[in-house]
PDB file of N, CA, C and O in Angstrom:
ATOM      1  N   GLY A   1       9.167  37.230-137.326  1.00  0.00           N
ATOM      2  CA  GLY A   1       7.897  36.735-136.858  1.00  0.00           C
ATOM      3  C   GLY A   1       8.027  35.815-135.657  1.00  0.00           C
ATOM      4  O   GLY A   1       7.031  35.317-135.178  1.00  0.00           O
ATOM      5  N   GLN A   2       9.207  35.574-135.147  1.00  0.00           N
ATOM      6  CA  GLN A   2       9.390  34.679-134.011  1.00  0.00           C
ATOM      7  C   GLN A   2       9.365  35.485-132.710  1.00  0.00           C
ATOM      8  O   GLN A   2       9.920  36.575-132.651  1.00  0.00           O
ATOM      9  N   PRO A   3       8.727  34.949-131.655  1.00  0.00           N
ATOM     10  CA  PRO A   3       8.713  35.672-130.376  1.00  0.00           C
ATOM     11  C   PRO A   3      10.106  35.708-129.760  1.00  0.00           C
ATOM     12  O   PRO A   3      10.931  34.821-129.999  1.00  0.00           O
ATOM     13  N   LEU A   4      10.357  36.735-128.958  1.00  0.00           N
ATOM     14  CA  LEU A   4      11.655  36.864-128.301  1.00  0.00           C
ATOM     15  C   LEU A   4      11.727  36.045-127.024  1.00  0.00           C
ATOM     16  O   LEU A   4      12.799  35.694-126.568  1.00  0.00           O
ATOM     17  N   GLU A   5      10.557  35.757-126.410  1.00  0.00           N
ATOM     18  CA  GLU A   5      10.521  34.999-125.170  1.00  0.00           C
ATOM     19  C   GLU A   5       9.591  33.805-125.315  1.00  0.00           C
ATOM     20  O   GLU A   5       8.567  33.888-125.980  1.00  0.00           O
ATOM     21  N   VAL A   6       9.950  32.707-124.684  1.00  0.00           N
ATOM     22  CA  VAL A   6       9.081  31.535-124.628  1.00  0.00           C
ATOM     23  C   VAL A   6       8.385  31.577-123.275  1.00  0.00           C
ATOM     24  O   VAL A   6       9.041  31.645-122.235  1.00  0.00           O
ATOM     25  N   VAL A   7       7.056  31.588-123.285  1.00  0.00           N
ATOM     26  CA  VAL A   7       6.262  31.651-122.054  1.00  0.00           C
ATOM     27  C   VAL A   7       5.251  30.514-122.066  1.00  0.00           C
ATOM     28  O   VAL A   7       5.084  29.827-123.077  1.00  0.00           O
ATOM     29  N   TYR A   8       4.572  30.289-120.932  1.00  0.00           N
ATOM     30  CA  TYR A   8       3.537  29.263-120.886  1.00  0.00           C
ATOM     31  C   TYR A   8       2.514  29.538-121.976  1.00  0.00           C
ATOM     32  O   TYR A   8       2.093  30.668-122.178  1.00  0.00           O
ATOM     33  N   GLY A   9       2.149  28.511-122.705  1.00  0.00           N
ATOM     34  CA  GLY A   9       1.213  28.645-123.811  1.00  0.00           C
ATOM     35  C   GLY A   9       1.903  28.803-125.161  1.00  0.00           C
ATOM     36  O   GLY A   9       1.256  28.698-126.196  1.00  0.00           O
ATOM     37  N   SER A  10       3.207  29.048-125.160  1.00  0.00           N
ATOM     38  CA  SER A  10       3.939  29.165-126.424  1.00  0.00           C
ATOM     39  C   SER A  10       3.929  27.836-127.167  1.00  0.00           C
ATOM     40  O   SER A  10       4.000  26.778-126.555  1.00  0.00           O
ATOM     41  N   GLN A  11       3.845  27.911-128.472  1.00  0.00           N
ATOM     42  CA  GLN A  11       3.974  26.729-129.322  1.00  0.00           C
ATOM     43  C   GLN A  11       5.356  26.787-129.958  1.00  0.00           C
ATOM     44  O   GLN A  11       5.714  27.781-130.582  1.00  0.00           O
ATOM     45  N   VAL A  12       6.124  25.720-129.764  1.00  0.00           N
ATOM     46  CA  VAL A  12       7.518  25.725-130.228  1.00  0.00           C
ATOM     47  C   VAL A  12       7.851  24.431-130.964  1.00  0.00           C
ATOM     48  O   VAL A  12       7.173  23.418-130.802  1.00  0.00           O
ATOM     49  N   THR A  13       8.896  24.492-131.770  1.00  0.00           N
ATOM     50  CA  THR A  13       9.528  23.287-132.301  1.00  0.00           C
ATOM     51  C   THR A  13      10.959  23.317-131.789  1.00  0.00           C
ATOM     52  O   THR A  13      11.541  24.383-131.603  1.00  0.00           O
ATOM     53  N   LEU A  14      11.519  22.132-131.549  1.00  0.00           N
ATOM     54  CA  LEU A  14      12.882  22.023-131.046  1.00  0.00           C
ATOM     55  C   LEU A  14      13.691  21.217-132.046  1.00  0.00           C
ATOM     56  O   LEU A  14      13.336  20.088-132.380  1.00  0.00           O
ATOM     57  N   ARG A  15      14.756  21.817-132.541  1.00  0.00           N
ATOM     58  CA  ARG A  15      15.569  21.163-133.560  1.00  0.00           C
ATOM     59  C   ARG A  15      16.985  20.950-133.038  1.00  0.00           C
ATOM     60  O   ARG A  15      17.574  21.842-132.439  1.00  0.00           O
ATOM     61  N   SER A  16      17.506  19.766-133.279  1.00  0.00           N
ATOM     62  CA  SER A  16      18.882  19.449-132.909  1.00  0.00           C
ATOM     63  C   SER A  16      19.804  19.855-134.045  1.00  0.00           C
ATOM     64  O   SER A  16      19.657  19.380-135.167  1.00  0.00           O
ATOM     65  N   SER A  17      20.730  20.713-133.747  1.00  0.00           N
ATOM     66  CA  SER A  17      21.700  21.111-134.775  1.00  0.00           C
ATOM     67  C   SER A  17      22.910  20.179-134.766  1.00  0.00           C
ATOM     68  O   SER A  17      23.737  20.225-135.656  1.00  0.00           O
ATOM     69  N   ALA A  18      22.997  19.299-133.755  1.00  0.00           N
ATOM     70  CA  ALA A  18      24.131  18.388-133.642  1.00  0.00           C
ATOM     71  C   ALA A  18      23.903  17.070-134.383  1.00  0.00           C
ATOM     72  O   ALA A  18      24.822  16.291-134.532  1.00  0.00           O
ATOM     73  N   SER A  19      22.668  16.798-134.831  1.00  0.00           N
ATOM     74  CA  SER A  19      22.385  15.531-135.524  1.00  0.00           C
ATOM     75  C   SER A  19      23.147  15.489-136.833  1.00  0.00           C
ATOM     76  O   SER A  19      23.233  16.471-137.541  1.00  0.00           O
ATOM     77  N   GLN A  20      23.648  14.335-137.143  1.00  0.00           N
ATOM     78  CA  GLN A  20      24.406  14.171-138.386  1.00  0.00           C
ATOM     79  C   GLN A  20      23.828  13.027-139.203  1.00  0.00           C
ATOM     80  O   GLN A  20      23.400  12.048-138.626  1.00  0.00           O
ATOM     81  N   PRO A  21      23.727  13.068-140.502  1.00  0.00           N
ATOM     82  CA  PRO A  21      24.218  14.173-141.337  1.00  0.00           C
ATOM     83  C   PRO A  21      23.198  15.303-141.493  1.00  0.00           C
ATOM     84  O   PRO A  21      23.508  16.342-142.040  1.00  0.00           O
ATOM     85  N   VAL A  22      21.961  15.122-141.003  1.00  0.00           N
ATOM     86  CA  VAL A  22      20.903  16.125-141.165  1.00  0.00           C
ATOM     87  C   VAL A  22      20.353  16.499-139.800  1.00  0.00           C
ATOM     88  O   VAL A  22      20.164  15.631-138.941  1.00  0.00           O
ATOM     89  N   SER A  23      20.071  17.788-139.587  1.00  0.00           N
ATOM     90  CA  SER A  23      19.447  18.178-138.320  1.00  0.00           C
ATOM     91  C   SER A  23      18.026  17.618-138.271  1.00  0.00           C
ATOM     92  O   SER A  23      17.423  17.316-139.293  1.00  0.00           O
ATOM     93  N   CYS A  24      17.479  17.456-137.072  1.00  0.00           N
ATOM     94  CA  CYS A  24      16.143  16.881-136.956  1.00  0.00           C
ATOM     95  C   CYS A  24      15.383  17.548-135.819  1.00  0.00           C
ATOM     96  O   CYS A  24      15.965  18.192-134.959  1.00  0.00           O
ATOM     97  N   TRP A  25      14.054  17.404-135.847  1.00  0.00           N
ATOM     98  CA  TRP A  25      13.164  18.011-134.874  1.00  0.00           C
ATOM     99  C   TRP A  25      12.689  16.981-133.854  1.00  0.00           C
ATOM    100  O   TRP A  25      12.481  15.809-134.186  1.00  0.00           O
ATOM    101  N   LEU A  26      12.478  17.419-132.599  1.00  0.00           N
ATOM    102  CA  LEU A  26      11.873  16.574-131.578  1.00  0.00           C
ATOM    103  C   LEU A  26      10.457  16.258-132.041  1.00  0.00           C
ATOM    104  O   LEU A  26       9.689  17.163-132.362  1.00  0.00           O
ATOM    105  N   HIS A  27      10.103  14.986-132.093  1.00  0.00           N
ATOM    106  CA  HIS A  27       8.881  14.524-132.758  1.00  0.00           C
ATOM    107  C   HIS A  27       8.134  13.544-131.846  1.00  0.00           C
ATOM    108  O   HIS A  27       8.718  12.576-131.366  1.00  0.00           O
ATOM    109  N   SER A  28       6.851  13.791-131.594  1.00  0.00           N
ATOM    110  CA  SER A  28       6.068  12.905-130.726  1.00  0.00           C
ATOM    111  C   SER A  28       5.308  11.873-131.550  1.00  0.00           C
ATOM    112  O   SER A  28       5.004  12.090-132.717  1.00  0.00           O
ATOM    113  N   HIS A  29       5.016  10.742-130.923  1.00  0.00           N
ATOM    114  CA  HIS A  29       4.256   9.663-131.546  1.00  0.00           C
ATOM    115  C   HIS A  29       3.061   9.327-130.661  1.00  0.00           C
ATOM    116  O   HIS A  29       3.108   9.520-129.447  1.00  0.00           O
ATOM    117  N   LYS A  30       1.998   8.815-131.252  1.00  0.00           N
ATOM    118  CA  LYS A  30       0.831   8.390-130.469  1.00  0.00           C
ATOM    119  C   LYS A  30       1.143   7.139-129.661  1.00  0.00           C
ATOM    120  O   LYS A  30       0.502   6.868-128.662  1.00  0.00           O
ATOM    121  N   ALA A  31       2.114   6.364-130.096  1.00  0.00           N
ATOM    122  CA  ALA A  31       2.439   5.090-129.457  1.00  0.00           C
ATOM    123  C   ALA A  31       3.213   5.302-128.148  1.00  0.00           C
ATOM    124  O   ALA A  31       3.974   6.261-128.015  1.00  0.00           O
ATOM    125  N   ASN A  32       2.993   4.397-127.211  1.00  0.00           N
ATOM    126  CA  ASN A  32       3.765   4.365-125.973  1.00  0.00           C
ATOM    127  C   ASN A  32       4.717   3.183-126.014  1.00  0.00           C
ATOM    128  O   ASN A  32       4.478   2.206-126.723  1.00  0.00           O
ATOM    129  N   TYR A  33       5.789   3.273-125.247  1.00  0.00           N
ATOM    130  CA  TYR A  33       6.658   2.111-125.090  1.00  0.00           C
ATOM    131  C   TYR A  33       5.874   1.037-124.342  1.00  0.00           C
ATOM    132  O   TYR A  33       4.976   1.351-123.552  1.00  0.00           O
ATOM    133  N   PRO A  34       6.176  -0.230-124.570  1.00  0.00           N
ATOM    134  CA  PRO A  34       5.418  -1.293-123.899  1.00  0.00           C
ATOM    135  C   PRO A  34       5.684  -1.299-122.393  1.00  0.00           C
ATOM    136  O   PRO A  34       6.699  -0.771-121.935  1.00  0.00           O
ATOM    137  N   ILE A  35       4.775  -1.898-121.639  1.00  0.00           N
ATOM    138  CA  ILE A  35       5.001  -2.058-120.200  1.00  0.00           C
ATOM    139  C   ILE A  35       6.117  -3.075-119.971  1.00  0.00           C
ATOM    140  O   ILE A  35       6.970  -2.918-119.128  1.00  0.00           O
ATOM    141  N   ARG A  36       6.096  -4.127-120.786  1.00  0.00           N
ATOM    142  CA  ARG A  36       7.112  -5.172-120.684  1.00  0.00           C
ATOM    143  C   ARG A  36       7.447  -5.663-122.083  1.00  0.00           C
ATOM    144  O   ARG A  36       6.570  -5.890-122.894  1.00  0.00           O
ATOM    145  N   TYR A  37       8.736  -5.800-122.364  1.00  0.00           N
ATOM    146  CA  TYR A  37       9.183  -6.330-123.649  1.00  0.00           C
ATOM    147  C   TYR A  37       9.070  -7.852-123.666  1.00  0.00           C
ATOM    148  O   TYR A  37       8.926  -8.483-122.617  1.00  0.00           O
ATOM    149  N   GLU A  38       9.143  -8.456-124.860  1.00  0.00           N
ATOM    150  CA  GLU A  38       9.023  -9.907-125.014  1.00  0.00           C
ATOM    151  C   GLU A  38      10.073 -10.678-124.209  1.00  0.00           C
ATOM    152  O   GLU A  38       9.811 -11.781-123.750  1.00  0.00           O
ATOM    153  N   ASN A  39      11.231 -10.076-124.017  1.00  0.00           N
ATOM    154  CA  ASN A  39      12.295 -10.748-123.262  1.00  0.00           C
ATOM    155  C   ASN A  39      12.131 -10.584-121.745  1.00  0.00           C
ATOM    156  O   ASN A  39      12.984 -10.979-120.968  1.00  0.00           O
ATOM    157  N   GLY A  40      11.011  -9.951-121.313  1.00  0.00           N
ATOM    158  CA  GLY A  40      10.722  -9.787-119.893  1.00  0.00           C
ATOM    159  C   GLY A  40      11.237  -8.501-119.283  1.00  0.00           C
ATOM    160  O   GLY A  40      10.913  -8.165-118.144  1.00  0.00           O
ATOM    161  N   ARG A  41      12.027  -7.760-120.038  1.00  0.00           N
ATOM    162  CA  ARG A  41      12.568  -6.492-119.542  1.00  0.00           C
ATOM    163  C   ARG A  41      11.450  -5.471-119.403  1.00  0.00           C
ATOM    164  O   ARG A  41      10.575  -5.358-120.241  1.00  0.00           O
ATOM    165  N   GLY A  42      11.438  -4.697-118.313  1.00  0.00           N
ATOM    166  CA  GLY A  42      10.423  -3.680-118.081  1.00  0.00           C
ATOM    167  C   GLY A  42      10.687  -2.418-118.876  1.00  0.00           C
ATOM    168  O   GLY A  42      11.755  -2.223-119.444  1.00  0.00           O
ATOM    169  N   SER A  43       9.685  -1.540-118.914  1.00  0.00           N
ATOM    170  CA  SER A  43       9.789  -0.309-119.686  1.00  0.00           C
ATOM    171  C   SER A  43       9.038   0.810-118.976  1.00  0.00           C
ATOM    172  O   SER A  43       8.237   0.565-118.078  1.00  0.00           O
ATOM    173  N   SER A  44       9.266   2.032-119.387  1.00  0.00           N
ATOM    174  CA  SER A  44       8.628   3.201-118.770  1.00  0.00           C
ATOM    175  C   SER A  44       7.161   3.345-119.164  1.00  0.00           C
ATOM    176  O   SER A  44       6.410   4.023-118.486  1.00  0.00           O
ATOM    177  N   HIS A  45       6.752   2.747-120.268  1.00  0.00           N
ATOM    178  CA  HIS A  45       5.396   2.868-120.817  1.00  0.00           C
ATOM    179  C   HIS A  45       5.042   4.334-121.140  1.00  0.00           C
ATOM    180  O   HIS A  45       3.889   4.716-121.194  1.00  0.00           O
ATOM    181  N   GLN A  46       6.050   5.161-121.344  1.00  0.00           N
ATOM    182  CA  GLN A  46       5.821   6.564-121.677  1.00  0.00           C
ATOM    183  C   GLN A  46       5.699   6.744-123.184  1.00  0.00           C
ATOM    184  O   GLN A  46       6.015   5.852-123.963  1.00  0.00           O
ATOM    185  N   GLN A  47       5.230   7.918-123.573  1.00  0.00           N
ATOM    186  CA  GLN A  47       5.034   8.238-124.980  1.00  0.00           C
ATOM    187  C   GLN A  47       6.367   8.201-125.724  1.00  0.00           C
ATOM    188  O   GLN A  47       7.391   8.632-125.211  1.00  0.00           O
ATOM    189  N   GLN A  48       6.327   7.694-126.945  1.00  0.00           N
ATOM    190  CA  GLN A  48       7.538   7.634-127.763  1.00  0.00           C
ATOM    191  C   GLN A  48       7.820   9.004-128.375  1.00  0.00           C
ATOM    192  O   GLN A  48       6.930   9.641-128.935  1.00  0.00           O
ATOM    193  N   VAL A  49       9.057   9.437-128.240  1.00  0.00           N
ATOM    194  CA  VAL A  49       9.524  10.706-128.798  1.00  0.00           C
ATOM    195  C   VAL A  49      10.836  10.407-129.517  1.00  0.00           C
ATOM    196  O   VAL A  49      11.703   9.738-128.974  1.00  0.00           O
ATOM    197  N   THR A  50      10.943  10.885-130.758  1.00  0.00           N
ATOM    198  CA  THR A  50      12.139  10.622-131.547  1.00  0.00           C
ATOM    199  C   THR A  50      12.638  11.912-132.191  1.00  0.00           C
ATOM    200  O   THR A  50      12.038  12.967-132.026  1.00  0.00           O
ATOM    201  N   CYS A  51      13.712  11.798-132.921  1.00  0.00           N
ATOM    202  CA  CYS A  51      14.246  12.897-133.706  1.00  0.00           C
ATOM    203  C   CYS A  51      13.851  12.631-135.160  1.00  0.00           C
ATOM    204  O   CYS A  51      14.162  11.577-135.701  1.00  0.00           O
ATOM    205  N   TYR A  52      13.124  13.583-135.787  1.00  0.00           N
ATOM    206  CA  TYR A  52      12.534  13.379-137.112  1.00  0.00           C
ATOM    207  C   TYR A  52      13.100  14.421-138.075  1.00  0.00           C
ATOM    208  O   TYR A  52      13.070  15.623-137.771  1.00  0.00           O
ATOM    209  N   PRO A  53      13.618  14.025-139.238  1.00  0.00           N
ATOM    210  CA  PRO A  53      14.305  14.968-140.120  1.00  0.00           C
ATOM    211  C   PRO A  53      13.408  15.833-141.008  1.00  0.00           C
ATOM    212  O   PRO A  53      13.910  16.631-141.783  1.00  0.00           O
ATOM    213  N   PHE A  54      12.077  15.698-140.898  1.00  0.00           N
ATOM    214  CA  PHE A  54      11.170  16.466-141.756  1.00  0.00           C
ATOM    215  C   PHE A  54      10.202  17.291-140.916  1.00  0.00           C
ATOM    216  O   PHE A  54       9.868  16.907-139.801  1.00  0.00           O
ATOM    217  N   LYS A  55       9.706  18.400-141.475  1.00  0.00           N
ATOM    218  CA  LYS A  55       8.698  19.195-140.783  1.00  0.00           C
ATOM    219  C   LYS A  55       7.389  18.416-140.757  1.00  0.00           C
ATOM    220  O   LYS A  55       6.999  17.819-141.754  1.00  0.00           O
ATOM    221  N   ASP A  56       6.717  18.411-139.590  1.00  0.00           N
ATOM    222  CA  ASP A  56       5.514  17.606-139.401  1.00  0.00           C
ATOM    223  C   ASP A  56       4.724  18.215-138.237  1.00  0.00           C
ATOM    224  O   ASP A  56       5.311  18.849-137.357  1.00  0.00           O
ATOM    225  N   VAL A  57       3.408  18.023-138.216  1.00  0.00           N
ATOM    226  CA  VAL A  57       2.593  18.587-137.133  1.00  0.00           C
ATOM    227  C   VAL A  57       2.960  17.996-135.772  1.00  0.00           C
ATOM    228  O   VAL A  57       2.737  18.636-134.742  1.00  0.00           O
ATOM    229  N   ASN A  58       3.525  16.798-135.738  1.00  0.00           N
ATOM    230  CA  ASN A  58       3.916  16.188-134.467  1.00  0.00           C
ATOM    231  C   ASN A  58       5.249  16.728-133.939  1.00  0.00           C
ATOM    232  O   ASN A  58       5.762  16.244-132.943  1.00  0.00           O
ATOM    233  N   ASN A  59       5.785  17.737-134.611  1.00  0.00           N
ATOM    234  CA  ASN A  59       7.003  18.402-134.136  1.00  0.00           C
ATOM    235  C   ASN A  59       6.668  19.599-133.250  1.00  0.00           C
ATOM    236  O   ASN A  59       7.562  20.190-132.665  1.00  0.00           O
ATOM    237  N   TRP A  60       5.399  19.982-133.159  1.00  0.00           N
ATOM    238  CA  TRP A  60       4.990  21.145-132.375  1.00  0.00           C
ATOM    239  C   TRP A  60       4.752  20.757-130.930  1.00  0.00           C
ATOM    240  O   TRP A  60       4.145  19.732-130.635  1.00  0.00           O
ATOM    241  N   TRP A  61       5.219  21.586-129.999  1.00  0.00           N
ATOM    242  CA  TRP A  61       5.091  21.372-128.565  1.00  0.00           C
ATOM    243  C   TRP A  61       4.515  22.627-127.942  1.00  0.00           C
ATOM    244  O   TRP A  61       4.807  23.736-128.376  1.00  0.00           O
ATOM    245  N   ILE A  62       3.689  22.469-126.915  1.00  0.00           N
ATOM    246  CA  ILE A  62       3.118  23.602-126.188  1.00  0.00           C
ATOM    247  C   ILE A  62       3.759  23.644-124.806  1.00  0.00           C
ATOM    248  O   ILE A  62       3.773  22.629-124.096  1.00  0.00           O
ATOM    249  N   ILE A  63       4.289  24.799-124.434  1.00  0.00           N
ATOM    250  CA  ILE A  63       4.919  24.958-123.126  1.00  0.00           C
ATOM    251  C   ILE A  63       3.808  25.128-122.090  1.00  0.00           C
ATOM    252  O   ILE A  63       3.012  26.070-122.169  1.00  0.00           O
ATOM    253  N   LYS A  64       3.750  24.217-121.118  1.00  0.00           N
ATOM    254  CA  LYS A  64       2.702  24.250-120.094  1.00  0.00           C
ATOM    255  C   LYS A  64       3.295  24.583-118.727  1.00  0.00           C
ATOM    256  O   LYS A  64       4.442  24.251-118.444  1.00  0.00           O
ATOM    257  N   ASP A  65       2.490  25.203-117.899  1.00  0.00           N
ATOM    258  CA  ASP A  65       2.865  25.530-116.523  1.00  0.00           C
ATOM    259  C   ASP A  65       2.861  24.247-115.701  1.00  0.00           C
ATOM    260  O   ASP A  65       1.815  23.601-115.588  1.00  0.00           O
ATOM    261  N   PRO A  66       3.998  23.828-115.127  1.00  0.00           N
ATOM    262  CA  PRO A  66       4.029  22.569-114.380  1.00  0.00           C
ATOM    263  C   PRO A  66       3.159  22.586-113.132  1.00  0.00           C
ATOM    264  O   PRO A  66       2.809  21.545-112.592  1.00  0.00           O
ATOM    265  N   GLY A  67       2.780  23.768-112.664  1.00  0.00           N
ATOM    266  CA  GLY A  67       1.957  23.878-111.458  1.00  0.00           C
ATOM    267  C   GLY A  67       0.474  23.760-111.721  1.00  0.00           C
ATOM    268  O   GLY A  67      -0.343  23.815-110.801  1.00  0.00           O
ATOM    269  N   ARG A  68       0.074  23.558-112.961  1.00  0.00           N
ATOM    270  CA  ARG A  68      -1.354  23.469-113.304  1.00  0.00           C
ATOM    271  C   ARG A  68      -1.709  22.094-113.759  1.00  0.00           C
ATOM    272  O   ARG A  68      -1.029  21.394-114.360  1.00  0.00           O
TER     273      ARG A  68
END
């Protein structure tokens, strides 16, 4: 049931097989990194993405055309 090709619009999950002791999926969070940390260090303020060891709806990613 899996497609042979990944194209724009495909919905995918990405799993790390190198994670130890359990493999995990690329997982998005609603939270962003802060603009500045308490110690004054700057940050990217980008969305937090982690490796998550359980199946979850936030493990799904949609491949988008970068030109659109």
